[in-house]
Structure formats: structure tokens, C-alpha cells
Amino acid sequence: MKETVTLFKREFMGYFRSPVAYVFLAVFLVGAMGLPWFLGGFFESNDASLRPFFLFLPWIFLFLVPAVGMRLWSEEKRSGTWELLFTLPIGIWQAVAGKFLAGWAFVSLAIILTLTMPITIAYLGSPDWGPVFSGYVGSILMAGAFLGICSAVSALTRNQVISFVVSLIICLALVLLGWSAFNELMLALNLPVWLVDALANFSFVTHFEGMVAGLIRLRDVVFFASIIAFSLAITVLILER
Amino acid sequence: MINVRNLVKDYGPIRAVDDVTFDVRKGDILGFLGPNGAGKSTTMKMITGFLPPTSGRTEIAGIDVAERPREAKRHIGYLPESGPLYPEMTVIEFLRFIAEMRGLSGAKAAAALDRAIELCHLRAVRHQPIETLSKGFRQRVGMAQAVMHDPPCLILDEPTDGLDPNQKQEVRRLIASMAKEKAIILSTHILEEVEAMCNRVIIIAAGRILVNETPADLLRRHPNYGAVELELAHGDTGNLRNTVKDLDGVASVESLNGKLLIRPKNQTDLKSLLWNRALAEKWPMKSLEPANLRLEDVFRNLTQKDGESIEERTPPAAREKGQTAA
Ligand SMILES: Nc1ncnc2c1ncn2[C@@H]1O[C@H](COP(=O)(O)OP(=O)(O)OP(=O)(O)O)[C@@H](O)[C@H]1O
Ligand SMILES: [Mg+2]
């Protein structure tokens, strides 16, 4: 446990040792707050809600979470430092958890920095704080699930580019499964409704939408938590060889 | 302290390590030699618990590495080959991280940190990011990391690789200074290093242990072990050659750069034998010296693959010795 905390600290601080972290934060903030504004007509909708912002988030995560997650294990493998790490008295589970939590904390920090937006809205109008709160909880959970998948993929390869692309493809699939246009396409292809529904149930978006609407449902939380637990277990299995 | 039993490692169809067994006791410095790709690093990675063996096991201070990895790892300091480090951290940040991971905190951590920095002469660069250090200094950071918790077992994979002669000497001194209290395994391609500091040598080739003995015993495998070189004042050894050849206790005589290279039979003390003859028969002798024995020759004889078996290529004198040593 103590080792996990030590590793968490090293990893989390590690993000700020390189300028990449600041570039990431800047891109994330501009993207997450700017895109809905440009494309979604954020300020044209008169309801002072963050709905457009949240609905764009999965697409932003799609690129930016793999950018954080690609280096989790690939970099350790490439530079050989995992040899150092795993000859220290730390269990593989603890190491996987420490690195994952540090990455998650970093992405969460980025998400929390966007709180400037509802605060601005609060200044201009009066936002509905319930959905704002649940939306942020959902965003952080969803980011965790994305990052878990990136962790497992990055444990497979020492190449960060491969790690990024494969993570992105898997995450894209998990987002698309719940996208209405995609579901309609599947139905048009004469896939049975139950299959389309089942697949949509695996989508991040399906489980995220409830939270954006203001509902924190247990099954959605369990869904994201199980994705995280499952992908970390896979990471451990891969690293154990 | 370190007990290695029947370690095997397969990489797909390649058997990188093949049934390696040996022991290292406290006070030992074991030199691990072998050509490139022999399986030295692979063996060390298995001993440290980083790499799970295909079969076989390792005990560190009586603790099975596979069964209780974390406990075993507390007893080991490990310098991986080519010293991987976290480049963006400063030396002190990195070493502090290692100390904390090793369970050291407060005054204990500060003392350990201080000791490691002192031992490895890192004080001047301690606030420098590791990526800005020269290779030699990085290697020292790797050493500092390995000895941080004063472990009873040290596993060092090519600790002097890439160092300048002064730093090589420095690292050797450092290792030798810790030898009494620890069991140390080090791999190297520098054979003088083995002669200078190790009290045991293992030569491994294609994953198998070829020899496991003291450096002195290893030297006995040299074809010229016990041989002497004789030089005459006038340089013409032609006549003497036959005389010497017929002496009792001489196995063979060879002319070599105007000198005679004389090999002994039955471990005869050639030097005193020849001195006595030379005095009695008034040979115009200029010098009589033991032949130059280089460990490299032994190493080459043992490890060069040319289809012959190792036994066949070992000269008779060494073969006798090899059998008694084995
Ligand atoms: N990850 C790996 N996958 C496949 N083969 C490997 C792997 N690591 C090592 N090998 C093979 O195992 C054999 C032993 O390699 P090892 O690194 O142990 O050699 P070594 O004795 O340390 O050599 P060197 O003196 O060059 O450091 C080599 O044939 C190598 O190609
Ligand atoms: Mg090696």
C-alpha cells in the first residue's frame, strides 16, 4: 500500500516534469470548452446547462486519454525502467494501481479545470447544479474507463505510437456502440434489435448520458468501475507474462 | 546466500538459459562471464525475480523468489544492464524515490541517501536531471540505487560497462569494499576485472555453465600453464632445443620469437629444473620467465564454437586439472 502511494506520487509529479503535461492541459481545455462552442452552438441554447459540453467529452477523451495512457507501460518497457520497478519490493497489482491512479488523477485534474465554465455560467445565469455535479462524476468515471483500457494496451507494446492507435480504436468502438447514428446503421443492416441493444449497453456513451441528465445510477457506476477493474486485471496478467 | 537451482528459460524455441545451478555465499564475488548472448543477463533477471523462469528456482537468503517475491526482493540490490533510470528526475529525486520504495523513511532514509551518494560520488550532480548526466555518472546512479538499502545480495549486470579507466577502477574499489558483508554476482566482458576482484568465476555459453571455479583454477586450463620462456644471450636456441626436449619433466618445446617456450610434464617445476641445468652446463642464459598466461586465451578456448567439443580442445595438462576441479 505504501509503495502504491510512493509510486503514485512519482508518477503524478512526473507529468509536470515535462512540458507535455502543460500542452496536454491546454489542448484539453481549449478542445473541451471550445469545440462545443464552435460546433454545438453552446451559447445559442438558452438553457444554461452544460449538456453540449458533456456530450462532446467522449470525443475529446477519445484522443486525449490515449495520449496520457500510451506511455503508462510502453515507456517503462521501452526504456527498461520496468526492470528497475519490478525488482523493487512492489507487487505487480500495486504498481499497476499506482500508475493508473496517477494517470487518472492527472486527467481528472484536467476535467476539474473546466469547472471554470459552470462558474462562468453561474455568473451569467443560474445553472442547474445537480446535472453539473453528476456530469462531472460521470466524466471522471468515463475517463477512468478509457484510461484503464489504455493501461492494458500500453502493457502490450513498447511502442507508444502503436499503443496510442490501438487504444484509440478500442475506445472508439466503445463510444460508437452507443452512438444513435451507428445503432440505426446496425438496425438498417438487419441486425436483431436485442443484439443492437446489448451492444449499445456496452457503450460508454449509453452509461454516460444518464449522468449528464442528472442521474447517478448504480448500474452506470458499476459499469465504469468494472471496466476499470477488468482492464487493470488484464494489465496485471500481461505484465506477469 | 544465493542458491540457484536448475534454472531454465525458453524464449519461444530458443533456450536462453539451460539448467544453470550454482551457489554464492556471503563474502563471495562471483564473476559471470560468457560471450554475447550467452544468457548472463537472462539468468540475472531470473535471480532478481524480474523474469519468471521456465523451470528451476532461486533462493535468496533462504527465501524462494517465486513464492515470496517481495520479501526476496528486499534482500537484493540490482543493477540492470545498461542502467535504465527515469531520465526526467534529478538524481536526488530518483534516489529518494528508491529509498521510499525500499521502505526507508525519515532519518533512516536520509542516512541511506547520504551514504549512497557518498559511496558513489554523486554529491556534485545530485540536483541535475538524470538525462543530462554522462554515461559514467548514470552508471553510478544505478549503483547508488542498487546499494541504497545495504542489501545482503548484489546482482550487477556489467557494472563497469561504458566507464573510463579511472571510473572503472573506482567502481571495482567500491564493489571490493562491500564484498566482505555481501554475496555479489557481477557480469563482465573484462577478464582482468575477474582476476582482480572475483574469487569465483562462472563461464556460461549458449545458456550452459562451462566452468565454475576460482580464477586461479581457471588459469590452470591455459595451454601454457606452468610453462616457461627461456632466452639465450646469443639468441640462437637451435642446439639447446633438443637438449631441453629430452629432459625428464618436459612435455614439449617450441621456438617463439627467438625464445624457447617449454611446457612441463606432470606439473614439474620447470624453473628450478632449468636453472640447475643452466648453471651446471653453463648455458649463456639471458632470461627464464614464466610464460604469459592470459585469461582471454582460456576464455576463447572454452567458448569458441568450431564444432569441436570443449573436452577435445582442452590441452592435456589442463584436462587433468579440469577433471579434478570438476
Ligand atoms: N526478450 C527476449 N526475447 C527473445 N529472446 C531473448 C530475449 N531476451 C534475451 N533473448 C535471447 O536470450 C539469449 C541470452 O541473452 P542475454 O541477454 O541473457 O545474453 P547475455 O549473456 O547477457 O549477453 P551480453 O553479453 O550481450 O549482454 C540471447 O540469444 C538473446 O537473443
Ligand atoms: Mg547481458
XYZ file of C-alpha atoms and ligand atoms in Angstrom:
599
model
C 0.000 0.000 0.000
C 2.753 2.419 0.972
C 4.600 1.528 -2.201
C 1.498 2.329 -4.240
C 1.352 5.786 -2.702
C 5.060 6.363 -3.356
C 4.699 5.276 -6.956
C 1.548 7.382 -7.345
C 3.425 10.460 -6.177
C 6.343 9.821 -8.515
C 4.063 9.257 -11.473
C 1.761 12.173 -10.799
C 4.617 14.606 -10.250
C 6.236 13.059 -13.299
C 3.548 14.531 -15.536
C 4.624 18.011 -14.540
C 8.327 17.351 -15.081
C 7.810 17.609 -18.803
C 6.170 20.350 -20.831
C 3.958 17.712 -22.452
C 1.668 17.889 -19.434
C 1.051 21.581 -19.895
C 0.487 21.158 -23.600
C -1.985 18.416 -22.794
C -3.865 20.551 -20.280
C -4.013 23.454 -22.710
C -5.233 21.313 -25.605
C -7.779 19.621 -23.391
C -9.184 22.860 -22.022
C -9.350 24.541 -25.404
C -10.808 21.446 -27.027
C -13.296 20.533 -24.343
C -14.586 24.056 -23.900
C -14.032 25.387 -27.415
C -15.462 22.611 -29.585
C -18.983 22.616 -28.143
C -18.960 26.341 -28.534
C -17.938 26.259 -32.191
C -19.843 23.212 -33.269
C -22.652 22.853 -30.789
C -23.952 26.355 -30.557
C -23.289 26.304 -26.850
C -24.393 29.800 -26.128
C -27.282 29.723 -28.533
C -29.195 27.221 -26.498
C -30.755 29.245 -23.835
C -30.847 26.658 -21.142
C -27.789 27.396 -19.064
C -26.835 23.709 -18.943
C -23.530 22.054 -19.721
C -25.161 19.406 -21.873
C -23.333 20.235 -25.112
C -20.027 20.320 -23.251
C -20.571 16.900 -21.701
C -21.796 15.337 -24.925
C -18.596 16.356 -26.674
C -16.410 14.984 -23.921
C -16.302 11.322 -25.072
C -14.917 12.505 -28.414
C -12.279 14.629 -26.734
C -11.348 11.783 -24.392
C -11.016 9.546 -27.393
C -7.845 11.365 -28.411
C -6.538 12.846 -25.225
C -6.863 9.955 -22.788
C -4.846 7.588 -25.023
C -2.283 10.401 -25.258
C -1.878 10.159 -21.499
C -2.308 6.401 -21.289
C 0.010 5.387 -24.125
C 3.094 5.995 -22.068
C 1.893 4.246 -18.890
C 3.692 0.957 -19.546
C 5.070 1.353 -23.071
C 7.548 3.936 -21.895
C 8.682 1.773 -18.959
C 9.159 -1.153 -21.303
C 10.971 0.838 -23.946
C 13.429 2.437 -21.566
C 13.790 -0.710 -19.463
C 12.792 1.018 -16.247
C 10.154 -1.618 -15.564
C 13.077 -3.898 -14.787
C 14.035 -1.449 -12.084
C 10.451 -1.085 -10.882
C 9.749 -4.795 -10.643
C 12.939 -5.569 -8.766
C 11.804 -3.151 -6.077
C 9.632 -4.761 -3.413
C 6.332 -3.799 -5.020
C 3.659 -6.209 -6.207
C 2.507 -6.018 -9.802
C -1.028 -5.108 -8.705
C 0.245 -2.261 -6.600
C 2.403 -0.950 -9.401
C -0.433 -1.147 -11.920
C -2.783 0.596 -9.496
C -0.244 3.291 -8.603
C 0.460 4.205 -12.193
C -3.179 4.042 -13.220
C -4.343 6.203 -10.319
C -1.699 8.806 -11.083
C -2.837 8.989 -14.701
C -6.448 9.130 -13.625
C -5.715 11.903 -11.176
C -3.981 13.856 -13.915
C -6.886 13.508 -16.347
C -9.317 14.315 -13.541
C -7.361 17.446 -12.829
C -7.844 18.469 -16.446
C -11.552 17.789 -16.167
C -11.850 19.730 -12.935
C -10.124 22.701 -14.504
C -13.110 23.008 -16.844
C -15.199 23.902 -13.801
C -14.393 27.460 -14.770
C -17.202 27.032 -17.264
C -20.138 26.324 -14.957
C -18.781 29.008 -12.680
C -18.930 31.453 -15.579
C -22.425 30.293 -16.339
C -23.351 30.772 -12.708
C -22.177 34.330 -13.122
C -24.288 34.860 -16.204
C -27.343 32.849 -15.278
C -28.190 30.143 -12.836
C -27.070 26.642 -13.813
C -28.771 23.543 -12.532
C -26.057 22.259 -10.191
C -27.459 18.719 -9.955
C -26.689 17.640 -13.542
C -23.447 19.600 -13.420
C -22.301 17.566 -10.448
C -23.439 14.218 -11.834
C -22.000 15.119 -15.225
C -18.585 15.713 -13.698
C -18.765 12.468 -11.719
C -19.669 10.682 -14.939
C -16.867 12.362 -16.880
C -14.273 11.328 -14.353
C -15.578 7.765 -14.246
C -15.643 7.568 -18.013
C -12.113 8.949 -18.252
C -11.049 6.216 -15.801
C -12.554 3.548 -18.021
C -10.790 4.989 -21.075
C -7.528 5.110 -19.189
C -7.915 1.551 -17.923
C -8.117 0.333 -21.496
C -5.070 2.405 -22.417
C -3.194 0.873 -19.488
C -3.854 -2.660 -20.714
C -2.913 -1.787 -24.297
C 0.261 0.024 -23.288
C 1.360 -3.032 -21.312
C 1.318 -4.983 -24.567
C 3.812 -2.912 -26.516
C 6.932 -0.887 -26.049
C 5.911 1.357 -28.920
C 3.931 4.399 -27.838
C 2.505 5.078 -31.288
C 1.070 1.586 -31.546
C -0.170 1.917 -28.003
C -1.937 5.176 -28.865
C -3.546 3.948 -32.064
C -4.776 0.639 -30.662
C -6.195 2.330 -27.553
C -7.920 4.869 -29.727
C -9.510 2.194 -31.897
C -10.799 0.223 -28.915
C -12.130 3.344 -27.237
C -13.690 4.498 -30.492
C -15.529 1.197 -30.768
C -16.812 1.569 -27.225
C -18.045 5.076 -27.938
C -19.592 4.255 -31.318
C -21.580 1.329 -29.966
C -23.875 3.776 -28.231
C -23.997 6.463 -30.863
C -27.519 6.696 -32.243
C -26.467 7.054 -35.874
C -24.350 3.930 -35.524
C -27.182 1.987 -33.918
C -29.520 2.965 -36.700
C -26.951 1.777 -39.200
C -26.770 -1.582 -37.459
C -30.551 -1.877 -37.469
C -30.568 -0.987 -41.151
C -28.191 -3.890 -41.669
C -30.945 -6.124 -40.296
C -29.140 -6.970 -37.082
C -31.635 -8.117 -34.453
C -32.805 -5.419 -32.062
C -31.707 -7.318 -28.941
C -28.149 -7.546 -30.270
C -28.022 -3.861 -31.092
C -29.365 -3.079 -27.633
C -26.888 -5.389 -25.968
C -24.023 -3.827 -27.877
C -25.252 -0.348 -27.093
C -25.243 -1.362 -23.474
C -21.500 -1.771 -23.694
C -21.055 1.740 -24.896
C -19.512 4.367 -22.700
C -21.939 6.918 -24.082
C -25.021 4.939 -23.067
C -23.876 4.918 -19.464
C -22.607 8.443 -19.544
C -25.786 10.015 -20.855
C -27.754 9.251 -17.721
C -25.259 11.120 -15.627
C -25.305 14.076 -17.968
C -29.067 14.139 -17.498
C -28.553 14.319 -13.748
C -28.932 10.678 -12.749
C -26.193 8.808 -10.963
C -27.420 5.267 -11.382
C -25.719 2.399 -9.643
C -25.543 0.299 -12.792
C -23.713 3.048 -14.662
C -21.201 3.474 -11.862
C -20.774 -0.300 -11.668
C -20.288 -0.428 -15.420
C -17.414 2.037 -15.423
C -15.920 0.575 -12.251
C -15.947 -2.905 -13.767
C -14.333 -1.687 -16.975
C -11.566 -0.162 -14.851
C -11.140 -3.255 -12.665
C -11.257 -5.579 -15.641
C -8.713 -3.660 -17.703
C -6.350 -3.335 -14.752
C -6.610 -7.078 -14.169
C -5.704 -7.585 -17.820
C -2.767 -5.216 -17.377
C -1.521 -7.290 -14.453
C -1.902 -10.511 -16.426
C 0.051 -9.068 -19.343
C 2.859 -7.796 -17.128
C 3.094 -11.098 -15.268
C 3.727 -12.798 -18.637
C 23.098 -16.626 0.391
C 22.090 -17.027 -3.252
C 21.112 -20.539 -4.289
C 20.277 -21.103 -7.919
C 18.841 -24.466 -8.880
C 18.331 -25.785 -12.414
C 17.215 -22.507 -13.920
C 15.871 -22.791 -17.456
C 14.500 -20.015 -19.638
C 12.942 -20.562 -23.033
C 12.146 -17.698 -25.359
C 9.855 -19.480 -27.767
C 12.028 -22.106 -29.403
C 15.250 -20.551 -28.096
C 16.622 -21.927 -24.860
C 18.431 -18.870 -23.481
C 19.382 -20.435 -20.145
C 19.818 -24.165 -19.830
C 19.895 -25.826 -16.428
C 22.008 -23.350 -14.504
C 22.862 -24.267 -10.923
C 25.255 -22.535 -8.535
C 25.610 -21.002 -5.076
C 27.038 -17.735 -3.879
C 27.958 -17.337 -0.227
C 28.457 -14.243 1.830
C 31.902 -12.826 1.080
C 31.929 -14.203 -2.452
C 32.291 -12.110 -5.560
C 31.183 -14.267 -8.427
C 32.280 -13.220 -11.898
C 29.800 -14.167 -14.562
C 31.477 -14.497 -17.932
C 30.330 -15.559 -21.341
C 30.136 -14.441 -24.945
C 27.374 -12.088 -26.093
C 24.015 -13.784 -25.922
C 25.267 -16.477 -23.556
C 22.408 -15.922 -21.149
C 24.122 -13.931 -18.399
C 21.566 -11.141 -18.226
C 18.683 -13.574 -18.550
C 19.996 -15.584 -15.608
C 20.399 -12.453 -13.520
C 16.888 -11.277 -14.357
C 15.540 -14.575 -13.126
C 17.548 -14.410 -9.907
C 16.172 -10.954 -9.143
C 12.622 -12.150 -9.682
C 12.037 -9.870 -12.649
C 11.741 -12.694 -15.139
C 9.842 -15.857 -14.228
C 11.938 -18.912 -15.134
C 10.554 -21.621 -17.392
C 11.652 -24.048 -14.708
C 14.008 -24.184 -11.758
C 14.161 -21.926 -8.743
C 16.202 -19.400 -6.823
C 16.530 -18.804 -3.108
C 17.787 -15.546 -1.677
C 18.795 -15.826 1.989
C 16.594 -18.889 2.187
C 13.580 -17.166 0.607
C 12.149 -18.641 -2.567
C 11.998 -15.860 -5.142
C 8.953 -17.258 -6.932
C 6.962 -17.931 -3.770
C 7.714 -14.778 -1.781
C 8.949 -12.318 -4.404
C 8.542 -9.129 -2.420
C 10.390 -10.448 0.581
C 13.190 -11.821 -1.580
C 13.500 -8.528 -3.435
C 14.134 -6.691 -0.173
C 17.393 -8.651 0.103
C 18.613 -7.811 -3.370
C 20.247 -4.794 -4.908
C 20.188 -4.979 -8.687
C 21.958 -3.007 -11.361
C 20.274 -3.876 -14.664
C 22.287 -3.995 -17.862
C 22.662 -0.539 -19.473
C 21.280 1.057 -16.303
C 17.705 2.112 -17.007
C 16.682 5.166 -14.974
C 13.863 7.690 -15.014
C 15.547 10.388 -17.108
C 13.406 13.386 -16.149
C 14.048 13.053 -12.416
C 17.011 14.643 -10.716
C 19.498 12.332 -9.051
C 18.261 13.156 -5.587
C 14.591 12.849 -6.531
C 15.259 9.488 -8.063
C 17.248 8.163 -5.133
C 14.647 9.468 -2.697
C 12.005 7.605 -4.661
C 14.056 4.406 -4.465
C 14.631 4.851 -0.729
C 10.920 5.321 -0.154
C 10.063 2.306 -2.286
C 12.580 0.351 -0.220
C 10.548 1.218 2.847
C 13.022 3.712 4.264
C 11.663 6.892 5.765
C 12.652 9.799 7.972
C 16.135 9.770 9.430
C 16.838 6.287 8.097
C 16.068 7.362 4.542
C 18.210 10.471 4.899
C 21.132 8.410 6.210
C 20.793 5.806 3.452
C 20.561 8.520 0.828
C 23.630 10.236 2.177
C 25.596 7.017 2.297
C 24.665 6.036 -1.259
C 25.523 9.480 -2.605
C 28.830 9.413 -0.762
C 29.744 5.886 -1.856
C 29.061 6.605 -5.492
C 30.449 10.165 -5.518
C 27.259 11.794 -6.676
C 27.179 14.833 -4.430
C 28.195 17.271 -7.144
C 25.455 16.199 -9.541
C 22.658 15.438 -7.123
C 20.370 18.229 -8.329
C 20.947 17.511 -12.001
C 18.277 15.743 -14.083
C 19.476 12.226 -14.851
C 19.057 12.751 -18.604
C 21.767 15.418 -18.524
C 24.355 13.132 -16.902
C 27.192 11.444 -18.741
C 27.087 7.689 -19.087
C 29.547 7.125 -16.284
C 27.529 9.198 -13.864
C 24.341 7.425 -14.872
C 26.049 4.142 -14.143
C 26.933 5.482 -10.709
C 23.330 6.483 -10.097
C 22.435 2.905 -10.970
C 24.982 1.678 -8.433
C 23.705 4.084 -5.786
C 20.196 2.798 -6.374
C 21.373 -0.800 -6.009
C 23.197 -0.290 -2.705
C 20.657 2.138 -1.215
C 19.174 -0.333 1.281
C 22.515 -2.004 2.015
C 21.272 -5.365 0.705
C 22.990 -8.663 1.559
C 22.915 -9.684 -2.119
C 24.114 -7.593 -5.022
C 23.449 -8.521 -8.631
C 25.365 -6.264 -11.003
C 24.993 -6.663 -14.751
C 28.119 -5.200 -16.373
C 28.730 -2.589 -13.670
C 31.800 -1.121 -15.387
C 30.347 -1.022 -18.884
C 30.984 2.302 -20.573
C 33.149 3.771 -17.819
C 36.520 5.385 -18.346
C 39.539 3.597 -16.823
C 39.501 5.754 -13.688
C 35.845 5.212 -13.077
C 36.197 1.502 -13.768
C 38.823 1.380 -11.064
C 36.565 3.380 -8.780
C 33.623 1.011 -9.245
C 35.855 -2.004 -8.703
C 37.080 -0.488 -5.488
C 33.521 0.198 -4.421
C 32.471 -3.382 -5.100
C 35.519 -4.816 -3.379
C 34.898 -2.623 -0.346
C 31.445 -4.125 0.088
C 32.481 -7.692 -0.608
C 33.015 -8.906 2.947
C 29.446 -8.322 4.033
C 27.651 -9.371 0.896
C 27.140 -12.017 -1.709
C 27.877 -10.402 -5.057
C 27.324 -11.560 -8.618
C 28.701 -9.424 -11.409
C 28.826 -9.999 -15.110
C 31.531 -8.520 -17.261
C 33.407 -8.836 -20.508
C 36.626 -7.588 -18.935
C 38.675 -10.533 -17.830
C 41.245 -8.609 -15.793
C 38.338 -7.468 -13.718
C 37.603 -11.053 -12.819
C 41.221 -11.730 -11.951
C 41.374 -8.547 -9.889
C 38.252 -8.923 -7.797
C 36.412 -12.209 -8.095
C 37.005 -15.296 -6.014
C 34.804 -17.432 -8.248
C 34.215 -17.491 -11.973
C 31.376 -18.985 -13.921
C 31.714 -19.142 -17.666
C 28.470 -19.646 -19.462
C 27.972 -20.212 -23.177
C 24.766 -20.902 -25.054
C 22.936 -20.943 -21.743
C 25.054 -23.648 -20.121
C 27.654 -23.386 -17.388
C 31.027 -24.479 -18.749
C 33.143 -23.894 -15.664
C 32.531 -22.826 -12.100
C 35.792 -22.428 -10.202
C 38.336 -19.954 -8.825
C 40.187 -17.637 -11.210
C 43.426 -19.450 -10.283
C 41.933 -22.792 -11.279
C 40.657 -21.250 -14.471
C 44.180 -20.143 -15.292
C 45.373 -23.720 -14.935
C 43.357 -24.534 -18.024
C 45.712 -22.348 -20.028
C 47.720 -24.429 -22.510
C 50.842 -22.697 -21.242
C 50.092 -23.173 -17.568
C 53.377 -23.933 -15.767
C 55.346 -23.266 -18.941
C 58.454 -21.067 -19.016
C 60.125 -18.946 -21.639
C 63.843 -19.261 -21.947
C 66.053 -16.771 -23.769
C 69.765 -17.153 -24.531
C 72.257 -14.310 -24.752
C 73.291 -15.061 -28.319
C 69.693 -15.648 -29.385
C 70.395 -18.968 -31.110
C 68.387 -21.618 -29.344
C 68.670 -24.264 -32.043
C 71.151 -26.504 -30.245
C 69.606 -26.168 -26.869
C 66.186 -27.099 -28.117
C 66.927 -30.784 -28.448
C 68.744 -30.917 -25.128
C 65.784 -29.414 -23.347
C 63.301 -31.576 -25.168
C 64.883 -34.742 -23.814
C 64.888 -33.562 -20.239
C 62.763 -35.513 -17.826
C 59.715 -33.418 -16.954
C 59.484 -31.519 -20.244
C 56.434 -32.199 -22.355
C 57.157 -30.025 -25.372
C 59.392 -27.247 -26.604
C 58.507 -24.572 -29.113
C 60.561 -21.770 -30.624
C 58.858 -18.442 -30.225
C 60.384 -15.079 -31.229
C 63.880 -16.349 -30.561
C 62.827 -17.784 -27.229
C 62.003 -21.314 -26.218
C 58.550 -21.963 -24.867
C 58.866 -25.028 -22.657
C 55.811 -26.836 -21.327
C 56.041 -29.126 -18.303
C 55.036 -32.750 -17.874
C 53.367 -33.879 -14.637
C 53.413 -30.417 -13.117
C 57.200 -30.360 -12.944
C 58.721 -27.179 -11.575
C 60.482 -26.219 -14.795
C 62.071 -23.114 -13.462
C 64.263 -24.787 -10.868
C 64.935 -27.729 -13.161
C 66.213 -25.469 -15.936
C 68.121 -23.190 -13.614
C 70.068 -26.093 -12.224
C 70.853 -27.402 -15.695
C 71.842 -23.997 -16.930
C 74.246 -23.496 -14.054
C 75.714 -26.970 -14.374
C 76.134 -26.820 -18.126
C 76.906 -23.090 -18.326
C 74.157 -22.133 -20.783
C 74.502 -18.471 -21.768
C 71.059 -17.809 -20.356
C 69.616 -14.300 -20.626
C 66.241 -14.850 -19.013
C 63.972 -17.574 -17.707
C 60.436 -16.477 -17.010
C 57.015 -17.987 -16.568
C 55.021 -17.858 -19.795
C 52.492 -15.105 -20.057
C 49.083 -16.518 -19.147
C 46.117 -14.579 -20.345
C 42.642 -15.458 -19.129
C 41.409 -14.381 -22.554
C 43.065 -17.415 -24.119
C 41.336 -19.714 -21.679
C 38.056 -17.950 -22.319
C 38.485 -18.210 -26.059
C 39.404 -21.883 -25.891
C 36.377 -22.619 -23.789
C 33.775 -20.646 -25.641
C 34.720 -20.548 -29.275
C 32.334 -22.575 -31.346
C 34.079 -24.508 -34.085
C 32.278 -27.783 -33.929
C 34.774 -29.473 -31.619
C 33.762 -30.451 -28.166
C 35.200 -28.476 -25.307
C 36.981 -31.515 -23.893
C 38.830 -32.134 -27.145
C 40.129 -28.612 -27.362
C 41.394 -28.508 -23.809
C 45.112 -29.304 -23.735
C 46.158 -32.439 -21.844
C 47.655 -30.661 -18.850
C 44.566 -28.592 -18.304
C 42.295 -31.544 -18.875
C 43.776 -33.429 -15.943
C 43.314 -30.407 -13.795
C 39.832 -29.748 -15.130
C 38.692 -33.188 -14.138
C 39.976 -32.891 -10.605
C 38.452 -29.443 -10.287
C 35.080 -30.609 -11.567
N 13.019 -10.850 -24.567
C 13.660 -11.768 -25.312
N 13.019 -12.431 -26.287
C 13.638 -13.366 -27.028
N 14.923 -13.721 -26.855
C 15.626 -13.103 -25.905
C 15.033 -12.098 -25.088
N 15.976 -11.660 -24.216
C 17.088 -12.360 -24.494
N 16.894 -13.230 -25.507
C 17.870 -14.165 -26.063
O 18.408 -14.917 -24.995
C 19.788 -15.142 -25.197
C 20.557 -14.677 -23.969
O 20.520 -13.278 -23.870
P 21.196 -12.478 -22.686
O 20.762 -11.067 -22.784
O 20.929 -13.180 -21.415
O 22.725 -12.604 -23.053
P 23.986 -12.021 -22.289
O 24.807 -13.176 -21.872
O 23.574 -11.066 -21.244
O 24.722 -11.252 -23.474
P 25.547 -9.877 -23.461
O 26.932 -10.224 -23.084
O 25.480 -9.426 -24.881
O 24.882 -8.943 -22.513
C 20.147 -14.405 -26.480
O 20.184 -15.349 -27.506
C 19.034 -13.441 -26.681
O 18.822 -13.201 -28.044
Mg 23.822 -9.128 -20.885
